[in-house]
Amino acid sequence: MENTYTSTCHAAVMHGPLPSLFCCIGDPVIGNPTQIMMEAAFQSLGYPAYYLTCTVAKDQLGAAIKGIKALGFRGANITAPYKVDVLPFLDGCTDSARLTQAVNCISIENGTLLGDNTDGKGFLASIEQLTPVEGMRVLVFGAGGAARSIVTELALHGASSILIANRTEQKAQKIVEYLQPHVPCRLESIALQRGFSITQDYDLVVQATSVGLFSPQDTLDIVWEVQGTHRCIAADVVFNPVHTRFLDEAQNAGAITVDGLGMLVCQGAIAVSQWTGRQSEHAVMRSALTKAFLL
Ligand code: NDP
């Protein structure tokens, strides 16, 4: 039997206005769960829309962006490896996107393409569901795209210090050098070596490397020497598996844990709100994702 959402879309095809169009662009995109979460959000809002997941080759990125504009798409998510490459094809971008130098969300209004970085905003929102980040002392593992967006947003929102630990330390140092002139937060970098010890109190420790993605047995080789006395928050960006070894180890050390679905759902909800002007239910989006991961 046809559900209400589908019949709303069909009624729109017959009588207008047409359902809005959105997509996710990357390569590869197989395994990217954004469509599932977005469709759940649109359905629960009763918002007539279609969301497509598109593989786009590197030399076709510009044509794809022109194409979604020409076809009247309302928005798009940009995923790896194009979060940086897409910038020259946009008409403008937000401060977060400019400082992160990466775009994962485009809004298209009156033919103008505005890029934003909702990864960092989503991460921030997932932490601020527990407590404000203002004044926090933060340790971030990783210096890739996810780490950069997280560091930028935490620094813009009043974290007092951020230490970035990365296997390739120069990448962490580059973030520090680029971002420090724009934010009051104290930024530092350090090399991430096996057996890295957390020897002092942090309010927030973030696992923002790709270690553990699709490999539940993998973990950063870190030692939590600070135990229990200070209730720190430990957050992982890896969302599949949802329960990672990093989070297990952090919990054993007495930390409050936040999984990668928190960031994923919050950044998706921010995109939905920018595109539709409406607030989607996080629980609906999270539940759609967890069901999909069991497939
Ligand atoms: P990048 O490829 O840009 O960066 C990867 C990072 O992981 C680098 O810092 C790299 O270090 C580090 N790394 C990789 N392998 C190892 C290892 N064996 N030991 C130590 N460090 C390692 O990836 P992204 O930043 O784009 O993505 C990182 C993760 O974030 C992915 O799992 C992705 O799925 C997740 N993510 C989650 C989101 C969410 O909403 N939850 C949103 C966006 C991303 P080095 O520089 O030395 O190579």
Coordinates of C-alpha atoms and ligand atoms in Angstrom, one line a residue:
M1 CA 0.0 0.0 0.0
E2 CA 1.3 3.5 -0.9
N3 CA 2.3 5.5 2.2
T4 CA 1.3 9.2 2.8
Y5 CA 4.8 10.5 1.8
T6 CA 4.7 8.7 -1.6
S7 CA 1.2 9.9 -2.3
T8 CA 2.2 13.5 -1.4
C9 CA 5.0 13.3 -3.9
H10 CA 2.7 11.8 -6.6
A11 CA 0.1 14.5 -5.9
A12 CA 2.8 17.1 -6.3
V13 CA 3.8 15.6 -9.7
M14 CA 0.2 16.0 -10.8
H15 CA -0.6 19.4 -9.3
G16 CA 2.7 21.0 -8.3
P17 CA 4.8 22.3 -6.7
L18 CA 7.2 19.5 -7.8
P19 CA 9.1 17.7 -5.0
S20 CA 12.4 19.3 -4.2
L21 CA 15.6 17.6 -5.4
F22 CA 18.8 16.9 -3.4
C23 CA 21.8 14.7 -3.9
C24 CA 25.1 13.4 -2.4
I25 CA 28.1 13.7 -4.7
G26 CA 31.4 11.8 -4.2
D27 CA 33.5 8.9 -5.4
P28 CA 33.1 6.3 -4.1
V29 CA 29.6 6.8 -2.6
I30 CA 28.7 3.1 -2.1
G31 CA 28.3 2.7 1.6
N32 CA 27.5 6.3 2.2
P33 CA 24.3 6.3 4.3
T34 CA 23.3 10.0 3.9
Q35 CA 20.4 9.3 1.5
I36 CA 18.8 6.9 4.0
M37 CA 19.0 9.5 6.8
M38 CA 17.7 12.3 4.6
E39 CA 14.8 10.3 3.2
A40 CA 13.7 9.5 6.7
A41 CA 13.9 13.1 7.7
F42 CA 11.9 14.3 4.6
Q43 CA 9.3 11.6 5.2
S44 CA 8.8 12.4 8.9
L45 CA 8.4 16.1 8.0
G46 CA 6.0 15.3 5.1
Y47 CA 8.3 17.3 2.9
P48 CA 8.0 16.2 -0.8
A49 CA 11.6 15.6 -1.9
Y50 CA 13.8 13.1 -3.8
Y51 CA 17.4 12.5 -2.6
L52 CA 19.9 10.8 -5.0
T53 CA 23.3 9.3 -4.3
C54 CA 25.6 10.0 -7.2
T55 CA 29.1 8.8 -8.2
V56 CA 30.9 11.6 -10.0
A57 CA 34.3 11.2 -11.6
K58 CA 36.9 13.9 -10.7
D59 CA 36.9 15.5 -14.2
Q60 CA 33.1 15.7 -14.2
L61 CA 32.8 17.6 -10.8
G62 CA 32.3 21.0 -12.4
A63 CA 29.8 19.7 -14.9
A64 CA 27.9 17.9 -12.1
I65 CA 27.7 21.1 -10.0
K66 CA 26.5 23.1 -13.1
G67 CA 24.0 20.3 -13.7
I68 CA 22.4 20.3 -10.3
K69 CA 22.0 24.1 -10.6
A70 CA 20.5 23.8 -14.1
L71 CA 18.1 21.1 -13.0
G72 CA 16.8 23.2 -10.1
F73 CA 18.2 21.1 -7.2
R74 CA 17.7 22.8 -3.9
G75 CA 20.8 21.4 -2.2
A76 CA 23.5 18.8 -2.2
N77 CA 25.9 17.1 0.1
I78 CA 29.5 16.8 -1.0
T79 CA 31.6 13.9 0.3
A80 CA 35.1 12.5 -0.1
P81 CA 37.2 13.3 -2.1
Y82 CA 35.5 16.5 -3.3
K83 CA 35.0 18.6 -0.1
V84 CA 37.9 20.8 -1.1
D85 CA 37.8 20.5 -4.9
V86 CA 34.2 21.8 -5.0
L87 CA 35.0 25.3 -3.7
P88 CA 35.9 26.9 -7.1
F89 CA 32.4 25.9 -8.5
L90 CA 30.5 27.8 -5.8
D91 CA 29.2 31.4 -5.6
G92 CA 30.0 31.8 -2.0
C93 CA 30.6 30.1 1.3
T94 CA 30.1 30.5 5.0
D95 CA 32.8 31.4 7.5
S96 CA 33.0 27.7 8.7
A97 CA 33.6 26.5 5.1
R98 CA 36.1 29.3 4.4
L99 CA 38.1 28.6 7.6
T100 CA 37.9 24.8 7.1
Q101 CA 38.6 25.2 3.4
A102 CA 36.1 22.4 2.8
V103 CA 32.4 22.2 1.9
N104 CA 30.1 19.3 2.6
C105 CA 26.8 21.0 2.1
I106 CA 25.5 23.2 -0.7
S107 CA 22.3 25.2 -0.6
I108 CA 20.9 26.5 -3.9
E109 CA 18.7 29.5 -3.9
N110 CA 17.7 31.6 -6.9
G111 CA 20.5 29.9 -8.9
T112 CA 23.2 30.8 -6.3
L113 CA 25.3 28.1 -4.8
L114 CA 26.3 28.6 -1.1
G115 CA 28.7 26.2 0.5
D116 CA 28.8 25.4 4.2
N117 CA 30.7 22.9 6.4
T118 CA 28.1 21.2 8.6
D119 CA 30.5 18.4 9.7
G120 CA 32.0 20.6 12.4
K121 CA 28.7 22.2 13.2
G122 CA 27.2 18.8 13.6
F123 CA 30.0 17.6 15.8
L124 CA 29.6 20.8 18.0
A125 CA 25.8 20.2 18.2
S126 CA 26.3 16.6 19.3
I127 CA 28.6 17.7 22.2
E128 CA 26.4 20.7 23.1
Q129 CA 23.5 18.3 23.6
L130 CA 25.5 17.4 26.8
T131 CA 27.3 20.6 27.7
P132 CA 28.6 23.9 26.2
V133 CA 32.1 23.7 24.7
E134 CA 33.0 27.2 25.9
G135 CA 36.2 27.0 28.0
M136 CA 36.9 23.4 27.2
R137 CA 40.4 21.9 27.0
V138 CA 40.4 19.6 24.0
L139 CA 42.6 16.8 22.6
V140 CA 41.8 15.9 18.9
F141 CA 43.4 12.8 17.3
G142 CA 43.7 13.2 13.5
A143 CA 44.3 16.1 11.1
G144 CA 42.2 15.1 8.0
G145 CA 39.0 16.7 6.8
A146 CA 36.9 15.7 9.7
A147 CA 39.4 16.8 12.3
R148 CA 39.9 20.2 10.5
S149 CA 36.1 20.9 10.6
I150 CA 35.8 19.9 14.2
V151 CA 38.8 22.0 15.4
T152 CA 37.6 25.0 13.4
E153 CA 34.1 24.9 14.9
L154 CA 35.3 24.2 18.5
A155 CA 37.8 27.1 18.2
L156 CA 35.0 29.4 16.8
H157 CA 32.8 28.5 19.7
G158 CA 35.0 29.3 22.6
A159 CA 37.1 26.2 23.4
S160 CA 40.1 27.5 25.4
S161 CA 42.8 25.1 24.0
I162 CA 43.0 22.4 21.4
L163 CA 45.9 20.0 21.0
I164 CA 45.9 18.2 17.6
A165 CA 47.7 14.9 17.6
N166 CA 48.3 13.3 14.2
R167 CA 50.5 10.5 12.8
T168 CA 51.8 13.0 10.2
E169 CA 52.5 15.9 12.5
Q170 CA 53.1 18.4 9.7
K171 CA 49.4 18.2 8.8
A172 CA 48.4 19.0 12.4
Q173 CA 50.8 21.9 12.4
K174 CA 49.4 23.3 9.1
I175 CA 45.9 23.5 10.7
V176 CA 47.4 25.3 13.7
E177 CA 49.2 27.8 11.4
Y178 CA 46.2 28.5 9.2
L179 CA 43.6 28.8 11.9
Q180 CA 45.4 30.4 14.8
P181 CA 45.3 34.0 13.5
H182 CA 41.5 33.8 13.2
V183 CA 40.6 32.4 16.7
P184 CA 41.4 33.3 20.3
C185 CA 41.7 29.6 21.3
R186 CA 45.2 28.2 21.9
L187 CA 46.1 25.7 19.2
E188 CA 49.0 23.3 19.4
S189 CA 50.2 20.2 17.5
I190 CA 52.0 17.0 18.5
A191 CA 53.0 13.8 16.8
L192 CA 50.7 10.8 17.4
Q193 CA 52.8 7.7 18.0
R194 CA 51.8 4.3 19.1
G195 CA 51.4 4.1 22.9
F196 CA 50.4 7.9 23.1
S197 CA 49.5 8.6 26.7
I198 CA 46.7 10.9 27.9
T199 CA 48.5 12.2 31.0
Q200 CA 46.5 15.3 31.8
D201 CA 42.9 16.3 32.2
Y202 CA 41.0 17.2 29.1
D203 CA 37.3 18.1 29.0
L204 CA 36.9 16.6 25.5
V205 CA 38.9 14.0 23.7
V206 CA 38.0 13.4 20.0
Q207 CA 38.9 10.4 17.9
A208 CA 38.8 12.0 14.4
T209 CA 41.0 9.6 12.4
S210 CA 39.6 7.0 10.1
V211 CA 40.9 4.2 12.3
G212 CA 38.2 1.7 13.2
L213 CA 35.9 2.5 10.2
F214 CA 34.4 -0.8 9.0
S215 CA 37.1 -2.5 11.3
P216 CA 35.7 -2.9 14.8
Q217 CA 39.0 -4.6 16.0
D218 CA 41.2 -1.6 15.0
T219 CA 41.9 1.2 17.5
L220 CA 44.4 4.0 18.0
D221 CA 47.1 2.6 20.4
I222 CA 46.5 5.2 23.1
V223 CA 46.8 4.9 26.9
W224 CA 44.3 6.6 29.2
E225 CA 46.5 7.4 32.2
V226 CA 44.0 9.9 33.6
Q227 CA 41.2 7.8 35.0
G228 CA 37.8 8.6 36.5
T229 CA 38.7 11.7 38.5
H230 CA 37.7 14.1 35.8
R231 CA 34.5 13.4 33.9
C232 CA 35.8 14.0 30.4
I233 CA 33.7 13.5 27.2
A234 CA 35.2 11.2 24.6
A235 CA 33.8 11.4 21.1
D236 CA 34.4 9.2 18.0
V237 CA 33.7 10.4 14.5
V238 CA 33.6 6.8 13.2
F239 CA 29.9 5.8 12.8
N240 CA 30.1 2.3 11.4
P241 CA 30.5 0.4 13.7
V242 CA 28.7 2.6 16.1
H243 CA 30.4 1.1 19.2
T244 CA 34.1 1.4 18.6
R245 CA 37.1 0.2 20.6
F246 CA 38.1 3.8 21.2
L247 CA 34.7 4.5 22.9
D248 CA 35.0 1.2 25.0
E249 CA 38.5 2.2 26.2
A250 CA 37.3 5.7 27.0
Q251 CA 34.3 4.4 28.9
N252 CA 36.6 2.1 30.9
A253 CA 38.7 5.2 31.8
G254 CA 35.6 6.9 33.2
A255 CA 34.7 9.1 30.2
I256 CA 31.2 10.0 29.0
T257 CA 31.0 8.8 25.4
V258 CA 29.5 10.2 22.3
D259 CA 29.4 8.0 19.2
G260 CA 29.9 9.0 15.5
L261 CA 26.2 8.8 14.8
G262 CA 25.8 11.9 17.0
M263 CA 27.8 14.0 14.5
L264 CA 26.4 12.4 11.4
V265 CA 22.8 12.9 12.5
C266 CA 23.3 16.5 13.7
Q267 CA 25.1 17.6 10.5
G268 CA 22.3 16.0 8.5
A269 CA 19.7 17.8 10.6
I270 CA 21.5 21.1 10.1
A271 CA 21.4 20.5 6.3
V272 CA 17.7 19.7 6.3
S273 CA 17.0 22.8 8.3
Q274 CA 19.0 25.0 5.9
W275 CA 17.2 23.5 2.9
T276 CA 13.7 23.3 4.2
G277 CA 13.5 25.8 7.0
R278 CA 12.2 23.0 9.2
Q279 CA 13.6 21.0 12.2
S280 CA 13.9 17.3 11.6
E281 CA 13.7 14.7 14.3
H282 CA 17.1 13.3 15.3
A283 CA 15.7 10.1 16.6
V284 CA 14.0 9.3 13.2
M285 CA 17.3 9.9 11.3
R286 CA 19.3 7.9 13.8
S287 CA 16.9 5.0 13.8
A288 CA 17.0 4.9 9.9
L289 CA 20.8 4.7 10.0
T290 CA 21.1 2.0 12.6
K291 CA 18.6 -0.1 10.7
A292 CA 20.6 0.4 7.5
F293 CA 23.9 -0.6 9.1
L294 CA 22.3 -4.0 10.0
L295 CA 21.5 -4.7 6.3
Ligands
NDP1 P1 41.0 11.9 5.9 O1 41.5 10.9 5.0 O2 41.0 13.3 5.5 O3 42.0 11.8 7.3 C1 42.3 10.6 7.8 C2 43.0 10.8 9.2 O4 43.1 9.6 9.8 C3 44.3 11.5 9.1 O5 44.6 12.3 10.2 C4 45.3 10.2 9.1 O6 46.6 10.5 9.6 C5 44.5 9.4 10.2 N1 44.9 8.0 10.1 C6 44.5 7.1 9.1 N2 45.0 5.9 9.4 C7 45.7 6.0 10.6 C8 46.4 5.1 11.4 N3 46.5 3.8 11.1 N4 46.9 5.5 12.5 C9 46.8 6.8 12.9 N5 46.1 7.7 12.2 C10 45.6 7.3 11.0 O7 39.6 11.4 6.4 P2 38.4 12.3 7.1 O8 39.0 13.2 8.0 O9 37.6 12.8 6.0 O10 37.6 11.2 7.8 C11 38.0 10.6 9.0 C12 36.9 9.8 9.6 O11 35.8 10.6 9.9 C13 36.4 8.7 8.7 O12 36.2 7.5 9.4 C14 35.0 9.3 8.3 O13 34.1 8.2 8.0 C15 34.6 10.0 9.5 N6 33.7 11.0 9.3 C16 32.5 11.0 10.1 C17 31.6 12.0 10.0 C18 30.4 11.9 10.9 O14 29.4 12.7 10.6 N7 30.4 11.1 11.9 C19 31.7 13.1 9.0 C20 32.9 13.1 8.3 C21 33.9 12.1 8.4 P3 47.7 11.0 8.5 O15 47.5 12.4 8.3 O16 49.0 10.7 9.3 O17 47.5 10.1 7.3

